[in-house]
Amino acid sequence: GAGVSQSPSNKVTEKGKDVELRCDPISGHTALYWYRQSLGQGLEFLIYFQGNSAPDKSGLPSDRFSAERTGGSVSTLTIQRTQQEDSAVYLCASRSGLAGNTGELFFGEGSRLTVL
Amino acid sequence: EDQVTQSPEALRLQEGESSSLNCSYTVSGLRGLFWYRQDPGKGPEFLFTLYSAGEEKEKERLKATLTKKESFLHITAPKPEDSATYLCAVQLSGGSYIPTFGRGTSLIVHP
């Protein structure tokens, strides 16, 4: 498809389990972001990938969270030993690296994570 | 300390009743200010980028303006389909391209 694709759209897990969330960005977009959105809250930055540079992990809330981006395309966000406070919608976005772009982020529809 | 503050948190309008949403920011060195629209269960959808004070952008019933301290999203004669959460984000100059988002304004337009 032409847009950012995320899977799964919904995930229910038990406390203590590990989860993986996947993001397929728009083809050719060099920048990829993960944000978290809790009920009634704004978007909380988690991690940013730009091309082949080292990712900016400054938003990851704990060492239980990690992310990778393979081949400059698909990204996976992994949450280990999930806690109830991890329940949220995890949004992925990509951005064109072309000069002169508006800085627009293209978002996927999100993965809703519920930790019981 | 929030860098981006949006007000009001929620706004209810009658169809045709024009109003404005506010986004104030405390950062210095603004690279860009962005407005997004988010429908329930969806990801945010880009509306505008503003780069410098005095700049204005328009799209249908929406008009965004920017000053040195804040931005306004003016909605003229809104329709029920304009109901959504409107998010503002700022991006700093000199750093990496990571927008910081406000908490949004939830707009409901009644027919």
PDB file of C-alpha atoms in Angstrom:
ATOM      1  CA  GLY A   1       0.000   0.000   0.000  1.00  0.00           C
ATOM      2  CA  ALA A   2       0.928   3.632  -0.288  1.00  0.00           C
ATOM      3  CA  GLY A   3       0.681   4.509   3.381  1.00  0.00           C
ATOM      4  CA  VAL A   4       2.370   3.503   6.629  1.00  0.00           C
ATOM      5  CA  SER A   5       1.248   0.052   7.699  1.00  0.00           C
ATOM      6  CA  GLN A   6       1.269  -1.178  11.301  1.00  0.00           C
ATOM      7  CA  SER A   7       0.570  -4.592  12.739  1.00  0.00           C
ATOM      8  CA  PRO A   8      -1.075  -5.899  14.753  1.00  0.00           C
ATOM      9  CA  SER A   9      -3.836  -3.315  14.971  1.00  0.00           C
ATOM     10  CA  ASN A  10      -4.813  -4.688  18.369  1.00  0.00           C
ATOM     11  CA  LYS A  11      -2.844  -6.732  20.845  1.00  0.00           C
ATOM     12  CA  VAL A  12      -3.996  -8.000  24.225  1.00  0.00           C
ATOM     13  CA  THR A  13      -1.318  -9.572  26.379  1.00  0.00           C
ATOM     14  CA  GLU A  14      -0.735 -10.629  29.934  1.00  0.00           C
ATOM     15  CA  LYS A  15       1.531  -8.754  32.275  1.00  0.00           C
ATOM     16  CA  GLY A  16       5.082 -10.019  32.002  1.00  0.00           C
ATOM     17  CA  LYS A  17       4.854 -11.195  28.395  1.00  0.00           C
ATOM     18  CA  ASP A  18       6.940  -9.745  25.569  1.00  0.00           C
ATOM     19  CA  VAL A  19       5.303  -8.086  22.548  1.00  0.00           C
ATOM     20  CA  GLU A  20       6.505  -7.023  19.125  1.00  0.00           C
ATOM     21  CA  LEU A  21       4.903  -4.292  17.075  1.00  0.00           C
ATOM     22  CA  ARG A  22       5.712  -3.882  13.401  1.00  0.00           C
ATOM     23  CA  CYS A  23       5.833  -0.852  11.140  1.00  0.00           C
ATOM     24  CA  ASP A  24       6.149  -0.733   7.350  1.00  0.00           C
ATOM     25  CA  PRO A  25       6.951   2.859   6.362  1.00  0.00           C
ATOM     26  CA  ILE A  26       6.235   4.516   3.051  1.00  0.00           C
ATOM     27  CA  SER A  27       8.698   3.272   0.460  1.00  0.00           C
ATOM     28  CA  GLY A  28      11.662   5.607   0.113  1.00  0.00           C
ATOM     29  CA  HIS A  29      11.089   7.462   3.380  1.00  0.00           C
ATOM     30  CA  THR A  30      14.368   7.635   5.246  1.00  0.00           C
ATOM     31  CA  ALA A  31      13.045   8.777   8.618  1.00  0.00           C
ATOM     32  CA  LEU A  32      10.935   6.610  10.903  1.00  0.00           C
ATOM     33  CA  TYR A  33       9.431   7.486  14.287  1.00  0.00           C
ATOM     34  CA  TRP A  34       7.677   5.642  17.077  1.00  0.00           C
ATOM     35  CA  TYR A  35       5.308   7.540  19.363  1.00  0.00           C
ATOM     36  CA  ARG A  36       3.038   6.361  22.170  1.00  0.00           C
ATOM     37  CA  GLN A  37      -0.410   7.806  22.827  1.00  0.00           C
ATOM     38  CA  SER A  38      -2.205   7.104  26.087  1.00  0.00           C
ATOM     39  CA  LEU A  39      -5.842   7.957  26.720  1.00  0.00           C
ATOM     40  CA  GLY A  40      -6.254  11.711  26.921  1.00  0.00           C
ATOM     41  CA  GLN A  41      -2.540  12.311  26.431  1.00  0.00           C
ATOM     42  CA  GLY A  42      -0.546  13.734  23.603  1.00  0.00           C
ATOM     43  CA  LEU A  43       1.914  11.829  21.522  1.00  0.00           C
ATOM     44  CA  GLU A  44       4.947  10.775  23.532  1.00  0.00           C
ATOM     45  CA  PHE A  45       8.129  10.386  21.461  1.00  0.00           C
ATOM     46  CA  LEU A  46       9.883   7.039  21.806  1.00  0.00           C
ATOM     47  CA  ILE A  47      12.559   6.586  19.131  1.00  0.00           C
ATOM     48  CA  TYR A  48      13.696   8.076  15.811  1.00  0.00           C
ATOM     49  CA  PHE A  49      15.586   6.452  12.940  1.00  0.00           C
ATOM     50  CA  GLN A  50      17.188   8.510  10.157  1.00  0.00           C
ATOM     51  CA  GLY A  51      18.856   6.670   7.330  1.00  0.00           C
ATOM     52  CA  ASN A  52      21.938   4.790   8.449  1.00  0.00           C
ATOM     53  CA  SER A  53      22.574   7.009  11.463  1.00  0.00           C
ATOM     54  CA  ALA A  54      22.417   5.705  15.013  1.00  0.00           C
ATOM     55  CA  PRO A  55      18.817   5.968  16.254  1.00  0.00           C
ATOM     56  CA  ASP A  56      17.770   8.606  18.759  1.00  0.00           C
ATOM     57  CA  LYS A  57      16.524   6.502  21.665  1.00  0.00           C
ATOM     58  CA  SER A  58      16.086   9.371  24.086  1.00  0.00           C
ATOM     59  CA  GLY A  59      12.340   8.848  24.460  1.00  0.00           C
ATOM     60  CA  LEU A  60      12.338   5.189  25.416  1.00  0.00           C
ATOM     61  CA  PRO A  61      10.813   5.034  28.916  1.00  0.00           C
ATOM     62  CA  SER A  62      12.831   2.060  30.193  1.00  0.00           C
ATOM     63  CA  ASP A  63      15.267  -0.619  29.100  1.00  0.00           C
ATOM     64  CA  ARG A  64      12.306  -2.936  28.535  1.00  0.00           C
ATOM     65  CA  PHE A  65      11.685  -1.011  25.317  1.00  0.00           C
ATOM     66  CA  SER A  66      13.816  -1.481  22.219  1.00  0.00           C
ATOM     67  CA  ALA A  67      13.431  -0.984  18.498  1.00  0.00           C
ATOM     68  CA  GLU A  68      15.261  -1.875  15.366  1.00  0.00           C
ATOM     69  CA  ARG A  69      14.982  -0.962  11.726  1.00  0.00           C
ATOM     70  CA  THR A  70      16.176  -3.518   9.229  1.00  0.00           C
ATOM     71  CA  GLY A  71      17.495  -2.547   5.811  1.00  0.00           C
ATOM     72  CA  GLY A  72      16.361   1.034   6.288  1.00  0.00           C
ATOM     73  CA  SER A  73      12.756  -0.020   5.949  1.00  0.00           C
ATOM     74  CA  VAL A  74      10.648  -2.155   8.295  1.00  0.00           C
ATOM     75  CA  SER A  75      10.855  -1.397  12.018  1.00  0.00           C
ATOM     76  CA  THR A  76       9.958  -3.504  15.026  1.00  0.00           C
ATOM     77  CA  LEU A  77       9.262  -2.093  18.491  1.00  0.00           C
ATOM     78  CA  THR A  78       9.744  -4.684  21.229  1.00  0.00           C
ATOM     79  CA  ILE A  79       8.438  -4.359  24.764  1.00  0.00           C
ATOM     80  CA  GLN A  80       9.777  -6.942  27.192  1.00  0.00           C
ATOM     81  CA  ARG A  81       8.073  -7.997  30.418  1.00  0.00           C
ATOM     82  CA  THR A  82       5.049  -5.818  29.702  1.00  0.00           C
ATOM     83  CA  GLN A  83       3.430  -3.833  32.508  1.00  0.00           C
ATOM     84  CA  GLN A  84      -0.095  -2.459  32.732  1.00  0.00           C
ATOM     85  CA  GLU A  85       1.213   1.083  32.304  1.00  0.00           C
ATOM     86  CA  ASP A  86       2.475   0.064  28.862  1.00  0.00           C
ATOM     87  CA  SER A  87      -1.135  -0.048  27.654  1.00  0.00           C
ATOM     88  CA  ALA A  88      -1.462   2.579  24.952  1.00  0.00           C
ATOM     89  CA  VAL A  89      -1.674   3.102  21.216  1.00  0.00           C
ATOM     90  CA  TYR A  90       1.743   2.859  19.591  1.00  0.00           C
ATOM     91  CA  LEU A  91       1.987   5.003  16.482  1.00  0.00           C
ATOM     92  CA  CYS A  92       4.596   4.738  13.774  1.00  0.00           C
ATOM     93  CA  ALA A  93       5.315   7.540  11.320  1.00  0.00           C
ATOM     94  CA  SER A  94       7.665   8.046   8.414  1.00  0.00           C
ATOM     95  CA  ARG A  95       9.005  11.157   6.710  1.00  0.00           C
ATOM     96  CA  SER A  96      10.651  11.847   3.414  1.00  0.00           C
ATOM     97  CA  GLY A  97      14.311  12.781   3.620  1.00  0.00           C
ATOM     98  CA  LEU A  98      14.178  14.851   0.464  1.00  0.00           C
ATOM     99  CA  ALA A  99      15.320  18.450   0.709  1.00  0.00           C
ATOM    100  CA  GLY A 100      12.529  20.991   0.733  1.00  0.00           C
ATOM    101  CA  ASN A 101       9.932  18.653   2.205  1.00  0.00           C
ATOM    102  CA  THR A 102       7.463  20.175   4.623  1.00  0.00           C
ATOM    103  CA  GLY A 103       8.561  18.015   7.527  1.00  0.00           C
ATOM    104  CA  GLU A 104       5.226  16.236   7.346  1.00  0.00           C
ATOM    105  CA  LEU A 105       5.011  12.958   9.213  1.00  0.00           C
ATOM    106  CA  PHE A 106       2.860  10.240   7.697  1.00  0.00           C
ATOM    107  CA  PHE A 107       1.307   8.139  10.452  1.00  0.00           C
ATOM    108  CA  GLY A 108       0.029   4.624  10.494  1.00  0.00           C
ATOM    109  CA  GLU A 109      -3.228   3.789  12.221  1.00  0.00           C
ATOM    110  CA  GLY A 110      -1.449   2.514  15.296  1.00  0.00           C
ATOM    111  CA  SER A 111      -1.210  -0.663  17.315  1.00  0.00           C
ATOM    112  CA  ARG A 112      -3.441  -0.657  20.382  1.00  0.00           C
ATOM    113  CA  LEU A 113      -1.749  -2.572  23.184  1.00  0.00           C
ATOM    114  CA  THR A 114      -3.692  -3.733  26.230  1.00  0.00           C
ATOM    115  CA  VAL A 115      -1.794  -5.350  29.077  1.00  0.00           C
ATOM    116  CA  LEU A 116      -3.995  -7.278  31.488  1.00  0.00           C
TER     117      LEU A 116
ATOM    118  CA  GLU B   1       7.419  21.408  31.791  1.00  0.00           C
ATOM    119  CA  ASP B   2       5.326  21.268  28.631  1.00  0.00           C
ATOM    120  CA  GLN B   3       6.895  22.893  25.622  1.00  0.00           C
ATOM    121  CA  VAL B   4       3.625  22.866  23.710  1.00  0.00           C
ATOM    122  CA  THR B   5       0.303  23.763  25.333  1.00  0.00           C
ATOM    123  CA  GLN B   6      -2.995  23.544  23.522  1.00  0.00           C
ATOM    124  CA  SER B   7      -6.250  25.154  24.570  1.00  0.00           C
ATOM    125  CA  PRO B   8      -9.015  24.542  25.081  1.00  0.00           C
ATOM    126  CA  GLU B   9      -8.799  20.804  25.810  1.00  0.00           C
ATOM    127  CA  ALA B  10     -12.284  20.376  24.380  1.00  0.00           C
ATOM    128  CA  LEU B  11     -14.567  22.568  22.315  1.00  0.00           C
ATOM    129  CA  ARG B  12     -18.174  22.113  21.314  1.00  0.00           C
ATOM    130  CA  LEU B  13     -19.560  24.236  18.490  1.00  0.00           C
ATOM    131  CA  GLN B  14     -22.778  24.469  16.584  1.00  0.00           C
ATOM    132  CA  GLU B  15     -22.531  24.015  12.855  1.00  0.00           C
ATOM    133  CA  GLY B  16     -21.571  27.362  11.351  1.00  0.00           C
ATOM    134  CA  GLU B  17     -20.198  28.768  14.621  1.00  0.00           C
ATOM    135  CA  SER B  18     -16.643  29.923  13.894  1.00  0.00           C
ATOM    136  CA  SER B  19     -13.915  29.650  16.540  1.00  0.00           C
ATOM    137  CA  SER B  20     -10.177  29.306  17.104  1.00  0.00           C
ATOM    138  CA  LEU B  21      -7.907  26.756  18.705  1.00  0.00           C
ATOM    139  CA  ASN B  22      -4.693  27.865  20.365  1.00  0.00           C
ATOM    140  CA  CYS B  23      -1.234  26.347  20.504  1.00  0.00           C
ATOM    141  CA  SER B  24       1.369  28.131  22.608  1.00  0.00           C
ATOM    142  CA  TYR B  25       5.011  27.087  22.772  1.00  0.00           C
ATOM    143  CA  THR B  26       7.937  27.934  24.984  1.00  0.00           C
ATOM    144  CA  VAL B  27      10.805  26.672  22.855  1.00  0.00           C
ATOM    145  CA  SER B  28      13.293  29.018  21.247  1.00  0.00           C
ATOM    146  CA  GLY B  29      14.682  28.410  17.804  1.00  0.00           C
ATOM    147  CA  LEU B  30      11.603  27.124  16.059  1.00  0.00           C
ATOM    148  CA  ARG B  31      12.231  25.175  12.876  1.00  0.00           C
ATOM    149  CA  GLY B  32       8.560  24.568  12.208  1.00  0.00           C
ATOM    150  CA  LEU B  33       5.123  24.323  13.779  1.00  0.00           C
ATOM    151  CA  PHE B  34       2.743  21.654  12.554  1.00  0.00           C
ATOM    152  CA  TRP B  35      -0.991  21.090  12.779  1.00  0.00           C
ATOM    153  CA  TYR B  36      -2.481  17.622  12.480  1.00  0.00           C
ATOM    154  CA  ARG B  37      -6.006  16.290  12.584  1.00  0.00           C
ATOM    155  CA  GLN B  38      -6.735  12.962  14.303  1.00  0.00           C
ATOM    156  CA  ASP B  39      -9.980  11.052  13.925  1.00  0.00           C
ATOM    157  CA  PRO B  40     -10.918   8.383  16.512  1.00  0.00           C
ATOM    158  CA  GLY B  41      -9.023   5.153  15.967  1.00  0.00           C
ATOM    159  CA  LYS B  42      -6.797   6.688  13.306  1.00  0.00           C
ATOM    160  CA  GLY B  43      -3.311   8.121  13.136  1.00  0.00           C
ATOM    161  CA  PRO B  44      -2.815  11.884  12.883  1.00  0.00           C
ATOM    162  CA  GLU B  45      -3.174  13.415   9.429  1.00  0.00           C
ATOM    163  CA  PHE B  46      -1.039  16.376   8.409  1.00  0.00           C
ATOM    164  CA  LEU B  47      -2.719  19.733   7.838  1.00  0.00           C
ATOM    165  CA  PHE B  48      -0.128  22.539   7.810  1.00  0.00           C
ATOM    166  CA  THR B  49       3.477  23.521   8.436  1.00  0.00           C
ATOM    167  CA  LEU B  50       4.275  27.093   9.519  1.00  0.00           C
ATOM    168  CA  TYR B  51       7.858  28.304   9.615  1.00  0.00           C
ATOM    169  CA  SER B  52       7.960  31.955  10.643  1.00  0.00           C
ATOM    170  CA  ALA B  53       5.939  34.561  12.520  1.00  0.00           C
ATOM    171  CA  GLY B  54       3.321  36.181  10.348  1.00  0.00           C
ATOM    172  CA  GLU B  55       2.897  33.164   8.120  1.00  0.00           C
ATOM    173  CA  GLU B  56      -0.615  31.919   7.332  1.00  0.00           C
ATOM    174  CA  LYS B  57      -1.848  28.769   5.616  1.00  0.00           C
ATOM    175  CA  GLU B  58      -5.401  27.892   4.556  1.00  0.00           C
ATOM    176  CA  LYS B  59      -7.230  24.725   3.636  1.00  0.00           C
ATOM    177  CA  GLU B  60     -10.980  24.721   3.117  1.00  0.00           C
ATOM    178  CA  ARG B  61     -12.534  26.007   6.371  1.00  0.00           C
ATOM    179  CA  LEU B  62      -9.226  25.958   8.261  1.00  0.00           C
ATOM    180  CA  LYS B  63      -6.678  28.728   8.549  1.00  0.00           C
ATOM    181  CA  ALA B  64      -3.491  28.486  10.590  1.00  0.00           C
ATOM    182  CA  THR B  65      -1.495  31.485  11.759  1.00  0.00           C
ATOM    183  CA  LEU B  66       1.793  31.820  13.625  1.00  0.00           C
ATOM    184  CA  THR B  67       3.281  34.401  15.978  1.00  0.00           C
ATOM    185  CA  LYS B  68       6.525  34.245  17.958  1.00  0.00           C
ATOM    186  CA  LYS B  69       4.773  32.602  20.898  1.00  0.00           C
ATOM    187  CA  GLU B  70       1.714  30.840  19.573  1.00  0.00           C
ATOM    188  CA  SER B  71      -0.307  29.557  16.685  1.00  0.00           C
ATOM    189  CA  PHE B  72      -4.014  29.666  16.048  1.00  0.00           C
ATOM    190  CA  LEU B  73      -6.128  27.313  14.027  1.00  0.00           C
ATOM    191  CA  HIS B  74      -9.195  29.223  12.916  1.00  0.00           C
ATOM    192  CA  ILE B  75     -12.233  27.220  11.877  1.00  0.00           C
ATOM    193  CA  THR B  76     -14.739  29.170   9.802  1.00  0.00           C
ATOM    194  CA  ALA B  77     -18.340  27.980   9.606  1.00  0.00           C
ATOM    195  CA  PRO B  78     -17.485  24.460  10.785  1.00  0.00           C
ATOM    196  CA  LYS B  79     -19.396  21.392   9.722  1.00  0.00           C
ATOM    197  CA  PRO B  80     -19.957  18.168  11.688  1.00  0.00           C
ATOM    198  CA  GLU B  81     -17.277  16.460   9.571  1.00  0.00           C
ATOM    199  CA  ASP B  82     -14.725  18.854  11.089  1.00  0.00           C
ATOM    200  CA  SER B  83     -15.180  17.049  14.402  1.00  0.00           C
ATOM    201  CA  ALA B  84     -11.815  15.562  15.390  1.00  0.00           C
ATOM    202  CA  THR B  85      -8.863  16.096  17.694  1.00  0.00           C
ATOM    203  CA  TYR B  86      -6.481  18.764  16.428  1.00  0.00           C
ATOM    204  CA  LEU B  87      -2.836  18.343  17.400  1.00  0.00           C
ATOM    205  CA  CYS B  88      -0.099  20.924  17.324  1.00  0.00           C
ATOM    206  CA  ALA B  89       3.602  20.034  17.211  1.00  0.00           C
ATOM    207  CA  VAL B  90       6.828  22.023  17.219  1.00  0.00           C
ATOM    208  CA  GLN B  91      10.221  21.142  15.849  1.00  0.00           C
ATOM    209  CA  LEU B  92      13.367  22.857  17.071  1.00  0.00           C
ATOM    210  CA  SER B  93      16.047  24.247  14.819  1.00  0.00           C
ATOM    211  CA  GLY B  94      19.573  22.926  15.104  1.00  0.00           C
ATOM    212  CA  GLY B  95      18.559  19.562  16.423  1.00  0.00           C
ATOM    213  CA  SER B  96      17.184  16.349  15.070  1.00  0.00           C
ATOM    214  CA  TYR B  97      13.848  16.314  13.307  1.00  0.00           C
ATOM    215  CA  ILE B  98      11.741  15.161  16.242  1.00  0.00           C
ATOM    216  CA  PRO B  99       8.434  17.025  16.633  1.00  0.00           C
ATOM    217  CA  THR B 100       7.092  17.565  20.146  1.00  0.00           C
ATOM    218  CA  PHE B 101       3.312  17.291  20.289  1.00  0.00           C
ATOM    219  CA  GLY B 102       0.747  19.012  22.457  1.00  0.00           C
ATOM    220  CA  ARG B 103      -2.132  17.107  24.024  1.00  0.00           C
ATOM    221  CA  GLY B 104      -4.608  18.287  21.427  1.00  0.00           C
ATOM    222  CA  THR B 105      -7.993  19.959  21.306  1.00  0.00           C
ATOM    223  CA  SER B 106     -11.014  17.725  20.905  1.00  0.00           C
ATOM    224  CA  LEU B 107     -13.522  19.494  18.662  1.00  0.00           C
ATOM    225  CA  ILE B 108     -17.143  18.444  18.334  1.00  0.00           C
ATOM    226  CA  VAL B 109     -19.382  20.253  15.855  1.00  0.00           C
ATOM    227  CA  HIS B 110     -23.086  19.676  16.358  1.00  0.00           C
ATOM    228  CA  PRO B 111     -25.462  19.806  13.374  1.00  0.00           C
TER     229      PRO B 111
END
